[in-house]
Structure formats: C-alpha cells, structure tokens
Short mmCIF file of C-alpha atoms (C1' of nucleotides) in Angstrom, two decimals:
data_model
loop_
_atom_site.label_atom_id
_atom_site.label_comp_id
_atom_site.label_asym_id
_atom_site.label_seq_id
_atom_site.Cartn_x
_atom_site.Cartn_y
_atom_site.Cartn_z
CA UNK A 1 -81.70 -7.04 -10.86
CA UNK A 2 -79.56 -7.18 -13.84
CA UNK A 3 -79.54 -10.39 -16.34
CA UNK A 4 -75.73 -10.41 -17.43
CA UNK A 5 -73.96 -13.66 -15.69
CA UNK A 6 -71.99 -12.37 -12.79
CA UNK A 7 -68.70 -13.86 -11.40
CA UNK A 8 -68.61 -15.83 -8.88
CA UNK A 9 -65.17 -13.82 -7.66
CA UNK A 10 -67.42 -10.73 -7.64
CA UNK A 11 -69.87 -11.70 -5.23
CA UNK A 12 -67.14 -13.14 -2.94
CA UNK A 13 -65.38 -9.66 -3.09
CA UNK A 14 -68.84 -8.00 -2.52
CA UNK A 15 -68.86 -9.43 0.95
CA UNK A 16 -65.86 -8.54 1.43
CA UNK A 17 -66.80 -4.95 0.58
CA UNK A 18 -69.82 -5.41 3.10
CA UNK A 19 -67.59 -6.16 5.95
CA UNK A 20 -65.20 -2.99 5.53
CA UNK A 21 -68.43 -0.63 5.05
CA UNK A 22 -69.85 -1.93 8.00
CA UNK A 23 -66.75 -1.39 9.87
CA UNK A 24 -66.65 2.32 8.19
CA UNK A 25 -70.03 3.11 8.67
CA UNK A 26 -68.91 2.04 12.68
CA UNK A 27 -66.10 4.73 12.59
CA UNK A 28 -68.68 7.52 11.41
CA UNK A 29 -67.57 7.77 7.59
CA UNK A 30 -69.95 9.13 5.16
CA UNK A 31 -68.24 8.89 1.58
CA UNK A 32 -65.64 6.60 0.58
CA UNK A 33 -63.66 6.42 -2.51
CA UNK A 34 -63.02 3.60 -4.83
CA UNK A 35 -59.57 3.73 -4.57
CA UNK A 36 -59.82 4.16 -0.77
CA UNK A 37 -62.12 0.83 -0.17
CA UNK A 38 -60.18 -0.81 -2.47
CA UNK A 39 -57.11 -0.07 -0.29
CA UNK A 40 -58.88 -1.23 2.47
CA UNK A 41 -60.20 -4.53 0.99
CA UNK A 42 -56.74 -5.64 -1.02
CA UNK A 43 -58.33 -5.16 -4.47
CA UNK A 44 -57.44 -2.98 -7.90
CA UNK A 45 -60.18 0.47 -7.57
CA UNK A 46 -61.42 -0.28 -11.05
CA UNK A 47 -62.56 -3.71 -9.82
CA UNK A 48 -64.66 -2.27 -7.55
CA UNK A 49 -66.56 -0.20 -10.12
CA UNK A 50 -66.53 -3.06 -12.09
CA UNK A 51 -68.15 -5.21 -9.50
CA UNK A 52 -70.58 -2.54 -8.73
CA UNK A 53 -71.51 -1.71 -12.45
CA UNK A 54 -72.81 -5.50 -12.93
CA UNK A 55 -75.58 -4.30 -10.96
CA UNK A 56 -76.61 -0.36 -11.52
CA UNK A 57 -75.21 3.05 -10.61
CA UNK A 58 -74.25 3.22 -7.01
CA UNK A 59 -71.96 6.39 -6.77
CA UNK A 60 -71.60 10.26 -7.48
CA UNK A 61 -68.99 11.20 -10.03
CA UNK A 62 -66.38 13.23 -8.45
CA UNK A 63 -67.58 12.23 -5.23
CA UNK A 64 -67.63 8.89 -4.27
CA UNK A 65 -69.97 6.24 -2.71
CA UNK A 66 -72.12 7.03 0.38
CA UNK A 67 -70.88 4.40 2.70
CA UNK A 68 -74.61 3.51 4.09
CA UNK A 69 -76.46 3.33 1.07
CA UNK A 70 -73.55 1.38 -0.80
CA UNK A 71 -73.78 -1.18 2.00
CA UNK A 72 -77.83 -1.26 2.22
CA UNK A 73 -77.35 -1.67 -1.89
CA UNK A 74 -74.41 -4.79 -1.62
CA UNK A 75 -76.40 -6.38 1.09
CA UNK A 76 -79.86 -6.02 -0.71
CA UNK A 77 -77.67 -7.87 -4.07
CA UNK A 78 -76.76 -10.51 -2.02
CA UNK A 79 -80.35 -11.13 -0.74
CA UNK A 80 -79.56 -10.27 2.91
CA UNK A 81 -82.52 -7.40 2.80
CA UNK A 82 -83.82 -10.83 4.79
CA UNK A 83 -83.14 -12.82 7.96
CA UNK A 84 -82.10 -16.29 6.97
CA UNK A 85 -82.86 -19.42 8.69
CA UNK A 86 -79.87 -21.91 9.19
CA UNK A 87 -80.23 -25.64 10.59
CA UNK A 88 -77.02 -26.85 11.60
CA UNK A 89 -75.99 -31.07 11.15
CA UNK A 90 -72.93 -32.22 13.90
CA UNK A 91 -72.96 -31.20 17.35
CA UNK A 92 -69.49 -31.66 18.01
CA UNK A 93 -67.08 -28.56 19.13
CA UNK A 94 -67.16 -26.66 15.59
CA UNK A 95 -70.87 -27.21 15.34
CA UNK A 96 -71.45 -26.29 18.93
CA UNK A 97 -69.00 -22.95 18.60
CA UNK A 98 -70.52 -21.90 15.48
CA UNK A 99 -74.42 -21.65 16.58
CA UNK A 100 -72.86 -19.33 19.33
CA UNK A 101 -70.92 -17.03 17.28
CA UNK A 102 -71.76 -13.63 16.99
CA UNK A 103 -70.77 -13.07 13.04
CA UNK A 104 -73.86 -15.07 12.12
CA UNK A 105 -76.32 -12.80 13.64
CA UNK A 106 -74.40 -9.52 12.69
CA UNK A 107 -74.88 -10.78 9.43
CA UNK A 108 -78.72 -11.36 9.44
CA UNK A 109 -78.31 -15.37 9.96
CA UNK A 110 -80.08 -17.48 12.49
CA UNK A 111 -79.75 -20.97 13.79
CA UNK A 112 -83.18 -22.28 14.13
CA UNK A 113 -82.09 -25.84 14.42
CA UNK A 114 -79.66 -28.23 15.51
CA UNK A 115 -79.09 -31.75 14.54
CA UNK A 116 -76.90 -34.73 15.48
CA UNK A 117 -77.19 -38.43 14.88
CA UNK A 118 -75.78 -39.01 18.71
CA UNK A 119 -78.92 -40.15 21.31
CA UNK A 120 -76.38 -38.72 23.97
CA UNK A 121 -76.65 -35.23 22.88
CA UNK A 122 -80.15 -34.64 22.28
CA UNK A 123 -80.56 -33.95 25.96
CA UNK A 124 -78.00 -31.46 25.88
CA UNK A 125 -79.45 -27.51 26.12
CA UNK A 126 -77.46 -25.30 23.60
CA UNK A 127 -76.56 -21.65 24.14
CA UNK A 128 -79.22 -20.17 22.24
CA UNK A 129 -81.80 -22.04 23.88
CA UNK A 130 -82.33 -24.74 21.07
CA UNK A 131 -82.43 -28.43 21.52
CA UNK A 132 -80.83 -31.27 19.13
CA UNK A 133 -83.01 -33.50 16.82
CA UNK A 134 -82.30 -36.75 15.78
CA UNK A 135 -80.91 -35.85 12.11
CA UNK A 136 -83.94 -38.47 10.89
CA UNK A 137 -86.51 -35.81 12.09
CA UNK A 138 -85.32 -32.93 9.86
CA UNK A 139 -87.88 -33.07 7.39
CA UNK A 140 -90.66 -32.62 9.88
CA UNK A 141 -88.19 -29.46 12.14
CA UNK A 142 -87.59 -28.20 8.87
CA UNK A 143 -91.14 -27.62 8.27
CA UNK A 144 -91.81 -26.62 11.61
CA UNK A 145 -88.84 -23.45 11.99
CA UNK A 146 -89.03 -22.69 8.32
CA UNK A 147 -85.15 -23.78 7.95
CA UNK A 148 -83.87 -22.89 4.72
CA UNK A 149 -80.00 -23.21 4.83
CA UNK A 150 -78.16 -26.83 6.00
CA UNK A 151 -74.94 -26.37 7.79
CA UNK A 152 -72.97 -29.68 7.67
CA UNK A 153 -70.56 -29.77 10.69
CA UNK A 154 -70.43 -33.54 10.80
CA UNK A 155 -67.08 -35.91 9.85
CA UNK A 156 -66.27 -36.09 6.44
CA UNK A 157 -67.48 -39.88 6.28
CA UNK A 158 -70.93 -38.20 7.19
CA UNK A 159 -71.17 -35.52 5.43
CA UNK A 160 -72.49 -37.21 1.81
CA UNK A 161 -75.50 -39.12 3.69
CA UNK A 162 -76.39 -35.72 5.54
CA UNK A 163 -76.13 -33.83 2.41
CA UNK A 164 -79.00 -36.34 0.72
CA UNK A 165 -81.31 -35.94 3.94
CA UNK A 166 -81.13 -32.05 3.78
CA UNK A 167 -81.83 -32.74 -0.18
CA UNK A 168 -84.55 -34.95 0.86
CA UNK A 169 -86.08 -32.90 3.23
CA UNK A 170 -86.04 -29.88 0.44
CA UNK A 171 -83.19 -27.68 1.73
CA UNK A 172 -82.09 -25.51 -1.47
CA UNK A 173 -78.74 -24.03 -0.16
CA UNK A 174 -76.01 -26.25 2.05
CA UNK A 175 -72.66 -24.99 3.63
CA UNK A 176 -70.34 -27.39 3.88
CA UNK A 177 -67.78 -27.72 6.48
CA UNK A 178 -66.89 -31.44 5.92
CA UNK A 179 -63.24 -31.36 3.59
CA UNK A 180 -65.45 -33.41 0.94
CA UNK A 181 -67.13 -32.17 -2.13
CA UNK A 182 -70.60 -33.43 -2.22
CA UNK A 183 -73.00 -34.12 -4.49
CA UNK A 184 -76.98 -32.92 -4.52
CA UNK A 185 -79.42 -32.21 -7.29
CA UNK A 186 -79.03 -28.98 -9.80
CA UNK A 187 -81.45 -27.20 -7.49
CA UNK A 188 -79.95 -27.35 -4.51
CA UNK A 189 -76.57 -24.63 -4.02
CA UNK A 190 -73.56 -26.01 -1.83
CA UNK A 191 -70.26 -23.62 -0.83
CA UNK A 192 -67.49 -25.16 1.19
CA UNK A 193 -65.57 -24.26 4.50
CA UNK A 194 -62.30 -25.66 4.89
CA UNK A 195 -59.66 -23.94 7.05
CA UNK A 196 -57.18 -26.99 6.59
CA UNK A 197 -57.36 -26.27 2.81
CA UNK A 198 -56.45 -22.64 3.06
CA UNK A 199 -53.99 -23.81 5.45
CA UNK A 200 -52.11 -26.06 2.92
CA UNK A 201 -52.34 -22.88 0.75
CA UNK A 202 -50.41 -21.37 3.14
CA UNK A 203 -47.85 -24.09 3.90
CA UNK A 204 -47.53 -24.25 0.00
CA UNK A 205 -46.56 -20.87 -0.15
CA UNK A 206 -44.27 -20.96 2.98
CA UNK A 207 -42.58 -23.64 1.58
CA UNK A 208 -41.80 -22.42 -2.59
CA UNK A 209 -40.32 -19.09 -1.16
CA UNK A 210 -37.35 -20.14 0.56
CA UNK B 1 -42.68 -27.10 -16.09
CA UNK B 2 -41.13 -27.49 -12.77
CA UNK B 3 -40.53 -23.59 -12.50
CA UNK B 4 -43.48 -22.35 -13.89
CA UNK B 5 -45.36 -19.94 -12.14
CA UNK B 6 -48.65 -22.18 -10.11
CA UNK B 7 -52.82 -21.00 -10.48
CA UNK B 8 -53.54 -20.45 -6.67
CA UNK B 9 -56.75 -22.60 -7.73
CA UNK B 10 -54.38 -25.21 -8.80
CA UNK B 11 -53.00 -25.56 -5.34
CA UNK B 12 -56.68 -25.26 -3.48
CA UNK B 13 -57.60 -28.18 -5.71
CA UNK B 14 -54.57 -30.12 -5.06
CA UNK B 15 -56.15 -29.93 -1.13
CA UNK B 16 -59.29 -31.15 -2.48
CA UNK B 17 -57.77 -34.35 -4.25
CA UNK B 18 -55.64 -35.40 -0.92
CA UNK B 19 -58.76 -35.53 0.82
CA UNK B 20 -60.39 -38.05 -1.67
CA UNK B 21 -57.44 -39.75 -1.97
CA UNK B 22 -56.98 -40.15 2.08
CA UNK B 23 -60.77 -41.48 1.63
CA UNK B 24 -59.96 -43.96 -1.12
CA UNK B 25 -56.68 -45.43 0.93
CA UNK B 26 -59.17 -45.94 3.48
CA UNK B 27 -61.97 -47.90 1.74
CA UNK B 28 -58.30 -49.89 0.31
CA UNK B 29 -58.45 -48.73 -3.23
CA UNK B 30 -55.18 -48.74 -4.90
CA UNK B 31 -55.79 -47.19 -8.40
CA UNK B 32 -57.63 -44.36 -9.88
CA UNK B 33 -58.42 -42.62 -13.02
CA UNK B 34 -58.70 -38.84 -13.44
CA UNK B 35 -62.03 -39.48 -14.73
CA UNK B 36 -62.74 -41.51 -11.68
CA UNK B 37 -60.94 -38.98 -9.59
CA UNK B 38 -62.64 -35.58 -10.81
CA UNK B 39 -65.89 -36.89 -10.53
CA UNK B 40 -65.23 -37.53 -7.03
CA UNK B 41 -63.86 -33.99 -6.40
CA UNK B 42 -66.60 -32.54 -8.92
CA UNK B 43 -63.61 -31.45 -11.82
CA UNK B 44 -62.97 -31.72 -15.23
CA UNK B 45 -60.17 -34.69 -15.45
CA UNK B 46 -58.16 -32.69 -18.07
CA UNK B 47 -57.87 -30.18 -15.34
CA UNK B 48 -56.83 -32.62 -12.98
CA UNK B 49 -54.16 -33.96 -15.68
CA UNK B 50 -52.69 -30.02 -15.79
CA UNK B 51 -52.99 -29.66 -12.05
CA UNK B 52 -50.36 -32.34 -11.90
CA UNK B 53 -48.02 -31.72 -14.88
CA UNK B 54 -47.10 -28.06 -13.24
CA UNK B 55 -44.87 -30.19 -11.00
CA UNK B 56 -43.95 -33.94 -12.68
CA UNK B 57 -45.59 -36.76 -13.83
CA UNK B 58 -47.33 -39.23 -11.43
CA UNK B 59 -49.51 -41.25 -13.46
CA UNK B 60 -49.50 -44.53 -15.38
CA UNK B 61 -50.55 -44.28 -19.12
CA UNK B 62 -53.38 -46.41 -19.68
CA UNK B 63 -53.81 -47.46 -16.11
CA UNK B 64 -54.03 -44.39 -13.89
CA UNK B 65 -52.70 -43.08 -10.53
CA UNK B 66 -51.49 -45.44 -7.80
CA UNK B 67 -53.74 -43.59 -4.53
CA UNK B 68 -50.95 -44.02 -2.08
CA UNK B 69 -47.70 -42.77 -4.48
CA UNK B 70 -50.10 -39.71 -5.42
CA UNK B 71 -51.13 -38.66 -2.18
CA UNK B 72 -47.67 -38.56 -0.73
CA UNK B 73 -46.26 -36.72 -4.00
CA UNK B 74 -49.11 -34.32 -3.34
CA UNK B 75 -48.73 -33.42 0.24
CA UNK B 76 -44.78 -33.44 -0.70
CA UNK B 77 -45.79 -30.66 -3.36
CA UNK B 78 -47.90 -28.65 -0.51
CA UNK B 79 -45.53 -28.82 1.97
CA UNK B 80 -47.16 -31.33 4.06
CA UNK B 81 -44.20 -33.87 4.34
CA UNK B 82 -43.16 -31.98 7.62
CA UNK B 83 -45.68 -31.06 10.81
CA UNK B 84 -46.70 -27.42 11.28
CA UNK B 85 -47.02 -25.56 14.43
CA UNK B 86 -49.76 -23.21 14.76
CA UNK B 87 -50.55 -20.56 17.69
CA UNK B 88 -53.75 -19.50 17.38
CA UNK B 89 -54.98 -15.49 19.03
CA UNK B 90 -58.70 -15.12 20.48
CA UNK B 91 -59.63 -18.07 22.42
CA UNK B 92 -63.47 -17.44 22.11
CA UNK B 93 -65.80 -19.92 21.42
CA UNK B 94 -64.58 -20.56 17.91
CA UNK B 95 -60.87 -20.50 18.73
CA UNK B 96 -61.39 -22.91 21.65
CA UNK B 97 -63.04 -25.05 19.19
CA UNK B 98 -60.44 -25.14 16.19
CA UNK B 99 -57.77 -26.08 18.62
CA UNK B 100 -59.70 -29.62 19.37
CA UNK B 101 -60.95 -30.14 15.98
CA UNK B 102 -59.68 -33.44 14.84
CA UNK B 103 -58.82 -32.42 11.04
CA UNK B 104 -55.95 -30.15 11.89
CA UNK B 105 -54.03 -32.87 13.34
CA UNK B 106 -55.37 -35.42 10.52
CA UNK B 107 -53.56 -33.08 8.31
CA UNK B 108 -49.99 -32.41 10.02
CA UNK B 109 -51.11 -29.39 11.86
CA UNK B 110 -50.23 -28.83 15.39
CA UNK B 111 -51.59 -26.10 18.19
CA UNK B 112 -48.53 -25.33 20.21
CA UNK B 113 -49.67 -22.14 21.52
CA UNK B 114 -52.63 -20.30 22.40
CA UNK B 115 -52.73 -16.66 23.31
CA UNK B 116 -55.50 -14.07 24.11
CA UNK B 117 -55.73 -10.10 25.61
CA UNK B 118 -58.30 -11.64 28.53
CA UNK B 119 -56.75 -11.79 31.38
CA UNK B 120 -60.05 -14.06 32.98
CA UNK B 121 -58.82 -16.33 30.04
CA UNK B 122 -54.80 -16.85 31.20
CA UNK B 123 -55.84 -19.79 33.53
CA UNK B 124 -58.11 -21.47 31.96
CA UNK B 125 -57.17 -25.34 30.59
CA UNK B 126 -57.34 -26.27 27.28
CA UNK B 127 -58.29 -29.85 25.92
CA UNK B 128 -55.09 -30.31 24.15
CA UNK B 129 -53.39 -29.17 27.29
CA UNK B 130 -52.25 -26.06 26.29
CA UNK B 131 -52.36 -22.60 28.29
CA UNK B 132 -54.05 -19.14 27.04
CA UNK B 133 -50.77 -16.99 27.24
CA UNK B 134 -50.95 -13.08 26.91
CA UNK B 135 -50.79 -11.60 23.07
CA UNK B 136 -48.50 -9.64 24.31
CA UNK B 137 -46.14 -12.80 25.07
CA UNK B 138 -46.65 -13.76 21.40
CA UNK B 139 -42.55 -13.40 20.85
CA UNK B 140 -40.93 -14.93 23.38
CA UNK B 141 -43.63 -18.23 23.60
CA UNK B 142 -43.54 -18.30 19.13
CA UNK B 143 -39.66 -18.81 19.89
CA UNK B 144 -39.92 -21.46 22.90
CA UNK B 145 -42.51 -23.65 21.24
CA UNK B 146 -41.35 -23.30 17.55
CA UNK B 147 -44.72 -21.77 16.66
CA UNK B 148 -44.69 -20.97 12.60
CA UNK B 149 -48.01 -19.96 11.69
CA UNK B 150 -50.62 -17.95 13.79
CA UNK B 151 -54.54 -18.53 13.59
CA UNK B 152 -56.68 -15.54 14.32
CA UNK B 153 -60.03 -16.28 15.42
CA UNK B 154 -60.25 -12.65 17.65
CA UNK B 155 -63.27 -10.19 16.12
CA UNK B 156 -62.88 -8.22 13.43
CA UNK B 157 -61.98 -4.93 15.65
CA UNK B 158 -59.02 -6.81 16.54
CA UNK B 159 -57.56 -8.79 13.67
CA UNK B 160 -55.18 -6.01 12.14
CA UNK B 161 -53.62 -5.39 15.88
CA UNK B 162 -53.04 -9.15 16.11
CA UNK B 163 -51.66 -9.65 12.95
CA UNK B 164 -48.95 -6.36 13.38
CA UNK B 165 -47.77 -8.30 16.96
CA UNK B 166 -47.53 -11.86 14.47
CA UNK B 167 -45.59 -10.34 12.05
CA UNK B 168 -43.21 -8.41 14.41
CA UNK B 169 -42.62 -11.49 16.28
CA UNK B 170 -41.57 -13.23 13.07
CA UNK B 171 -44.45 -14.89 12.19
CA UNK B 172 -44.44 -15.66 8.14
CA UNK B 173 -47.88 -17.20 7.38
CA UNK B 174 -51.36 -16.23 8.96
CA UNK B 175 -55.21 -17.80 8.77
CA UNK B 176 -57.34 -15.38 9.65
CA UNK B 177 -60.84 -16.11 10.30
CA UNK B 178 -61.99 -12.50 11.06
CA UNK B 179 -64.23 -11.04 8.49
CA UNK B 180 -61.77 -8.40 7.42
CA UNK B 181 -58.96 -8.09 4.90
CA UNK B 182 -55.48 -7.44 7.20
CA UNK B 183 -52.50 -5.94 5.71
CA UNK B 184 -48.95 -7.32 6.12
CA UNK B 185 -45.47 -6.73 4.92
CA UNK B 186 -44.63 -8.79 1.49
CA UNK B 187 -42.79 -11.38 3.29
CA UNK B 188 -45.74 -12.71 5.52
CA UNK B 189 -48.10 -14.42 3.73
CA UNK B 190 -52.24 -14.27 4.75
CA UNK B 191 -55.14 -16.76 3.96
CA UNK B 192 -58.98 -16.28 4.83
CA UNK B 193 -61.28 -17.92 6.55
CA UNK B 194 -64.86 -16.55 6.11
CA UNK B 195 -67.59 -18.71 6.47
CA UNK B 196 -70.20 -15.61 6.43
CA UNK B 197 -69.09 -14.84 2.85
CA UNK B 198 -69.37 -18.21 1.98
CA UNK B 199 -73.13 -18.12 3.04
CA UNK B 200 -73.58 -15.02 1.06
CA UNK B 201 -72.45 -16.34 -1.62
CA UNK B 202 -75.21 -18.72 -0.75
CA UNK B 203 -77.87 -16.65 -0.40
CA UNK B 204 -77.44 -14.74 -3.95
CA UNK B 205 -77.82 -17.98 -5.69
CA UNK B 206 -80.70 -18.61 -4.00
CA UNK B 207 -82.48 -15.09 -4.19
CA UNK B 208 -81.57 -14.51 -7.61
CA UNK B 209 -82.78 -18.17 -8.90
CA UNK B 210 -86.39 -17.80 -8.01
"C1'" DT C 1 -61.74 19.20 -10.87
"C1'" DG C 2 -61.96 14.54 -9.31
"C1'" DG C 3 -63.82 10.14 -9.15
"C1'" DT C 4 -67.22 7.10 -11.39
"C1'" DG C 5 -68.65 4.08 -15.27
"C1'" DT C 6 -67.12 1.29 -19.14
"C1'" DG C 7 -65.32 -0.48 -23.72
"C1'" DA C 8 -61.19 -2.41 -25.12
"C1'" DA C 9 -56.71 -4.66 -24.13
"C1'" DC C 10 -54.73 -7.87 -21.45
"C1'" DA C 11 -53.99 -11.74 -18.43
"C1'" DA C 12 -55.28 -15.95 -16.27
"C1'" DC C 13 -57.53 -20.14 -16.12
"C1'" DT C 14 -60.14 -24.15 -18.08
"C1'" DT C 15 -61.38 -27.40 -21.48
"C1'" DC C 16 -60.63 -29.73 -25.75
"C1'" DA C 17 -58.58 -32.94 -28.59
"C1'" DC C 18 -55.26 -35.86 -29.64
"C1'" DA C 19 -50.40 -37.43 -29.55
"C1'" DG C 20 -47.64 -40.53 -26.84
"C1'" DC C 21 -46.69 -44.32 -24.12
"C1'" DG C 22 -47.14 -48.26 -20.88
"C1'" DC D 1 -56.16 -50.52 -26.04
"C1'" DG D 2 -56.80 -47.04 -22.55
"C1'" DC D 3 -55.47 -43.32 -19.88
"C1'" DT D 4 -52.00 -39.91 -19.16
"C1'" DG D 5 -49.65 -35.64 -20.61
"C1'" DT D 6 -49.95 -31.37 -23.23
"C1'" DG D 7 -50.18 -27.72 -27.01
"C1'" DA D 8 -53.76 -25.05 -28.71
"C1'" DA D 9 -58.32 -23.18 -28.51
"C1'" DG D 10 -61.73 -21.30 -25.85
"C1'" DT D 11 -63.58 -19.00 -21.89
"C1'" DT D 12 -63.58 -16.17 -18.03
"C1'" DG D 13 -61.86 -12.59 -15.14
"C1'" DT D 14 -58.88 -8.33 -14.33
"C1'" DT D 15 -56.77 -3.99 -15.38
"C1'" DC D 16 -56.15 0.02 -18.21
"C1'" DA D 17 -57.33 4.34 -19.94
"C1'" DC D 18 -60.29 7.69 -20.78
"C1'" DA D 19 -65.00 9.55 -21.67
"C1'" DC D 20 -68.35 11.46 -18.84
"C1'" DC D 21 -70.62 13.95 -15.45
"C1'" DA D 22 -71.78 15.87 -10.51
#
DNA sequence: TGGTGTGAACAACTTCACAGCG
DNA sequence: CGCTGTGAAGTTGTTCACACCA
C-alpha cells in the first residue's frame, strides 16, 4: 500500500463506505457514482475520491466505481481480506449480546474466546458454543485459539487491569467498551465504544437548539 | 466566547472528562490539574484549557479544578442536569441488552419504551419492566411515556424505516447503532453507534504496522 | 460527454507559549 | 509561585475547481 500518513477520519468513513456497498451490491447495483455514494453515506463526493486516491486508482472516468470490486478493494485496505479472531473480557448482558450478534461475522470477525473474572459464570454455555475462562488464563487461551483482538466489556473500574492482562498476554489491538481511556504500550492499538458518549452528543445538541 | 460556534470533538471530549471526573469523586479527590486531568483522559492539557473556555471559566489559577464544581458545570453544559427518556426499536439480542446496561442510568438516561415489528416479541418481559410495544405504536406510546430520544438497535435493512416512523412521531434526537448512515429532516438530530467500524479501524493499524 | 483524480484554497482543530491572576 | 486562560502559530482535514481521460 501507499506510504503517505492517512487520516484517521478517512478510514472511519471507509467503513462506512463498506457498509452502503455491501448493502448495494445486495440490491443488484453494478456502478455507483461518487456523488451517488456520497449521497448515500452523508459525505461531500470529492471526499470520497479523496479518500480513495490515498490508496490507488479505483474507478473509470466517466463511469464510475464498480460496486464489487470497490468493496473487495476498501475491505482489502482495511485488512479484512482476513478472518479476525476476537476474545471478549465481561460476561455480563453487553458482553453476552455482542458474541451473538450477527454484524461481527458479516464483517469477517469471530469470537474465539470469552472471559470473565466471575467463578459463577464459567459454567455457563454461550450461544456460539464457547465456554468462559477465568480472565487469569488468557495468556495460555490466547495461545491456544490464536486470539488476536481483546474486547473489554467489563465495568469501567475493570477495564485498566484487563487492558494490562491482554497487554501481558501479547494482544496488539483492544476495543474498548468501558467509558475510560486506557493506557497500554506504543505497540498495542485501542479504539473506544461508548454509546452514552454519543448520547451526551446528542443531548448537547438537543439542548443548544432551542 | 459563550456564543461561539463548539468543535463536535470538543463536546465528545467533554464526555470523556465527566467520566474521569465521576472516577476521581469516587476515589474522594477534590482537586485536579489539567495536566493531571489530560493525562488521565490521554489529552493535551492546553486542549483541555480551550475545551472549557468555549463556555466560562471553571478553574482556579495556580491551584486547578475543584472535581465536584467541574463535573456538574460539565454535565450542565451537555445537557445532563435533567433525565432523558429513551425508547429504543429492535429488541434483539443487543437491544435487550442496552436497556439493562447499568451506564445509561449512571448517566441520566432512562428506557421508557421499547418497541419492535415481532409480534412473538409483544409479550415478552423486560428486566426493567418494560413491554415490547408495536413500531407501529411508536406515536401514541412516545406521547404517554414522554419518550424524547429513540435508540435503534434493528439491522441495517431496517434502520431508515425506523427512523422515518421516529421522526414523524416527533422524535428530535436518534442513536443509531445500525451500520448504516440514515437520513432525517434538519430538525432531528442523528448520532452513530458502530462498533464494527471501530474494529476496522482496528484492524488497519494493525495490518498496515507489520 | 460525464465522472474521476488532484493541486490549490479554504476551513477546522490542536498545540504552543506566555500573559494574567489567585 | 503555579496553573489557568488565551491569542497566535502550527497542523490537519475538507472542499473547490478543473485538468484529464474512458
């Protein structure tokens, strides 16, 4: 790929482009516009191009894109040419909803472990057939189902302490659900999840305007 | 300053600080620094200092903030000095889990209603003690409970229809957690919840750092 | 002709550096 | 004296406008 520094924004908004191809692609449509995806995904048509031009030549002048091979292209960017392996940390009723929701899959991820730090639930038989570890054996599961992305679903107070045992155990990429920032090592990647915080976005807004 | 026009990143950090701060009344700290305070939320404290001025001045030359005085003046600032009632539409696994999850109501938001196009769903119990109503009731119930934002957690298929039926029933702020942009009048505002893009995200780092 | 690809203009956001004040 | 508040500088990201090409 290409050695310029991309923006962060841009590879956010080329998952987002992902998504509406995908559901294009579903409706049978071949070619697609700029201006028409951009419609679709709430962005300006020249940041599209933009986006795409960090990377190579992906359309036809006078044409358009071909929806399939734009969306093999994006996805093959973002590294998802590859099934990923997630471990998930905090069984409760997020953690437990999550490793049974269908988006992850559609999108080439996996659960491949489940952790908790509650004796009480490592009985317990998930959907998808796995069982939950003690949180103390993730080095050795880790090893074992070739995890290679941490999902913390635990309380905040928890998250920090799970974050260093994923470290520890040589996890490279962490999503966070916990509302905390964290802290880890240069090598290791973390992106956050919090709904509340786009809520008070929201509630913000709601609140200026009248 | 007061009237200025706000960063939307301003306000998503804003979120980030209450959080610390709500951790820092509880381990009974009473002052901080914005040095102190951005490392915590992983800032720079100049940009915590500019956060700020956009809407007064809370701090203490020479000393700092008091924890307490700043979280309420931030949660005053983000609307949060009042509760919020949500309705959330698509009581799958993931909607049936938000509407227990513990940080909503930690943060002044409150499931009144619950709604759904399953029929199998209508009589089933919710923890909170709630009922799965019909979308299609989405009006009349919004008006009975007071319901002023609406949570869509349906698939991605679905999320435009759902948010159309909000919007007509008078709804003026949406979360949407499908994976799909949705497209409302100017007077409804929309906020995203995608935790597969956040994984992408993810994933680039960690194909193109190797 | 019509839509992409892209340098250049513009706009937004972040960080610096220090004045100002408790 | 130390930490906040803030103009100015610096950096990053977005949009425009048009050259270019199937």
């Amino acid at each position: 790929m290409k050695f310029a520094k991309i923006p962060p924004a841009t590879i956010g908004r080329l998952s987002v482009y992902t998504r509406h191809l995908q559901e294009l692609t579903r409706q049978g449509v071949e070619i697609i516009s700029s201006e028409k995806l951009a419609s679709l995904c709430s962005v300006n048509p020249a940041q599209i191009r933009k986006d795409l031009a960090y990377f190579g030549e992906f359309g036809v002048r006078g044409v358009g894109y071909y929806v399939k091979d734009l969306l093999f292209e994006i996805r093959k960017i973002l590294g998802l040419n590859k099934e990923w392996n997630l471990g998930i940390v905090g069984m409760g009723n997020l953690g437990t909803a999550l490793i049974g929701h269908e988006n992850f899959l559609k999108q080439g991820y996996r659960f491949v472990a489940a952790f908790d730090n509650d004796p009480t639930k490592f009985a317990r038989a998930l959907p998808n057939g796995l069982k939950v570890f003690d949180i103390k054996e993730v080095k050795r599961i880790k090893d074992e189902v070739g995890m290679e992305i941490g999902v913390i679903t635990t309380p905040a107070s928890r998250a920090q302490e799970v974050a260093n045992r994923l470290v520890e155990a040589g996890i490279r990429g962490i999503l966070n659900f916990a509302p905390v920032r964290i802290h880890v090592p240069a090598n290791c990647e973390v992106e956050y999840v919090d709904f509340t915080i786009r809520l008070d976005s929201l509630t913000y807004r709601l609140s200026v305007e009248d």
